[in-house]
Short mmCIF file of C-alpha atoms in Angstrom, two decimals:
data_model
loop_
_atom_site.label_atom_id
_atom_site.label_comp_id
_atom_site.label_asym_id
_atom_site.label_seq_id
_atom_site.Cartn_x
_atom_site.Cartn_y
_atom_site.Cartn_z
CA UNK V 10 -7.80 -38.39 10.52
CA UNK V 11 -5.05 -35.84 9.31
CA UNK V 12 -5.83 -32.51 10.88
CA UNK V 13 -4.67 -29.80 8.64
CA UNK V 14 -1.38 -27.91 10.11
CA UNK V 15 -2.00 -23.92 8.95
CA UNK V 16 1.59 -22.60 9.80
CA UNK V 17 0.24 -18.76 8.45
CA UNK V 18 3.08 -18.97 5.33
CA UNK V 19 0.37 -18.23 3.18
CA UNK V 20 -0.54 -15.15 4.93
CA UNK V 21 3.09 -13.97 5.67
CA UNK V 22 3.46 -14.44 1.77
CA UNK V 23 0.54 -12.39 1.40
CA UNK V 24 1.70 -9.44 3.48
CA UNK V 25 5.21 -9.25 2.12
CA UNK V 26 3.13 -8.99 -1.34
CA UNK V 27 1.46 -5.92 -0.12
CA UNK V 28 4.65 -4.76 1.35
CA UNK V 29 6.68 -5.15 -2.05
CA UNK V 30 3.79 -3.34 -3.71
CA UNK V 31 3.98 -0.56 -1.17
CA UNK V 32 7.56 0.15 -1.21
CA UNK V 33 7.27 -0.69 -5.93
CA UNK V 34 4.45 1.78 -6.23
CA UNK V 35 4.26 4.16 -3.26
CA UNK V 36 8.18 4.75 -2.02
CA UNK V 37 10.16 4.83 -4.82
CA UNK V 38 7.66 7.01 -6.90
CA UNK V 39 7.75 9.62 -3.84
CA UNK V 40 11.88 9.08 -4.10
CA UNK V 41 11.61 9.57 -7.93
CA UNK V 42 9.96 12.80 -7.71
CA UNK V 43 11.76 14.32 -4.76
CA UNK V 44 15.14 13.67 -6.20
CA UNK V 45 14.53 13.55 -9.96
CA UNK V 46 16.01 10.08 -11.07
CA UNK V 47 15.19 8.94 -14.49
CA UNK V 48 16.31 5.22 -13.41
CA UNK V 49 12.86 5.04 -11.17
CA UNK V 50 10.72 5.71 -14.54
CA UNK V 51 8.52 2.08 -13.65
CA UNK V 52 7.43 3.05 -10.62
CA UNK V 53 5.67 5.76 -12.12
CA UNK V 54 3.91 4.21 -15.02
CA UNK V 55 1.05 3.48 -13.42
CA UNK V 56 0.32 7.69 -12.77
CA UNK V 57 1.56 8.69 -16.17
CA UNK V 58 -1.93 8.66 -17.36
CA UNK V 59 -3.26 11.14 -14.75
CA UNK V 60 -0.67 14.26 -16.11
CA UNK V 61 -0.96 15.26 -12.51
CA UNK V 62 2.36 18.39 -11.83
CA UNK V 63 3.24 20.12 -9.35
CA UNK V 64 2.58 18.70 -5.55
CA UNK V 65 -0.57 16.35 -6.91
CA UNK V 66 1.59 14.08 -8.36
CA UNK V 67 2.68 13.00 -4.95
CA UNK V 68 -0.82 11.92 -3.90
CA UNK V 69 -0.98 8.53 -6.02
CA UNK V 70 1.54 7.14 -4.73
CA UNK V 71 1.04 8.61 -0.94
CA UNK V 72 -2.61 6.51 -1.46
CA UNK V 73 -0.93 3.28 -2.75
CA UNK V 74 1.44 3.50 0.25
CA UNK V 75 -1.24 4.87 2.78
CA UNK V 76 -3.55 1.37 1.36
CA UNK V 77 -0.53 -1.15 1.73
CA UNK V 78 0.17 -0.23 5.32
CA UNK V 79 -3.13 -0.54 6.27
CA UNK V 80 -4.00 -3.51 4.49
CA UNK V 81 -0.72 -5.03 5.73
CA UNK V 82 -1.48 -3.99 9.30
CA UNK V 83 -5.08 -5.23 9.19
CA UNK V 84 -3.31 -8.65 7.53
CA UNK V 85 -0.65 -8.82 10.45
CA UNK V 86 -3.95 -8.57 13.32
CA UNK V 87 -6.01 -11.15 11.89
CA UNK V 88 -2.83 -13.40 11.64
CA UNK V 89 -1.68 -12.76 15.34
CA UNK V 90 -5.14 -13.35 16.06
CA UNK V 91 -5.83 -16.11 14.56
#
């Protein structure tokens, strides 16, 4: 019998995944905003739809960022756990 050898790559893979997302869609549009660089414009695609202005146009981005740490950290617990 072959017992199958989980070494947890697959998860690691999945929490640098959310981790890429979180810095893609949450960092840089916060950095876009704050210092006004056109070069960032894809990070913000995703909230070009809402026409949010002013300080509300932060909070997309501060929820993608807020959801990839958590899911991340819940990811990194089950994996130590486990």
């Amino acid at each position: 019998m072959t017992e199958s050898q989980d070494t947890g790559a697959r998860s690691r893979l999945v929490i640098n995944l959310v981790g890429v997302v979180g810095i893609l869609f949450g960092v840089l549009p916060i950095v876009r905003y704050l210092l006004d660089l056109s070069y960032f414009e894809l990070t913000t695609a995703p909230y070009g739809w809402l026409e949010l202005e002013g300080a509300m146009r932060f909070l997309p981005p501060a929820m993608v960022l807020v959801g990839c740490i958590v899911l991340a950290y819940v990811l990194e617990q089950r994996l130590s756990r486990d």
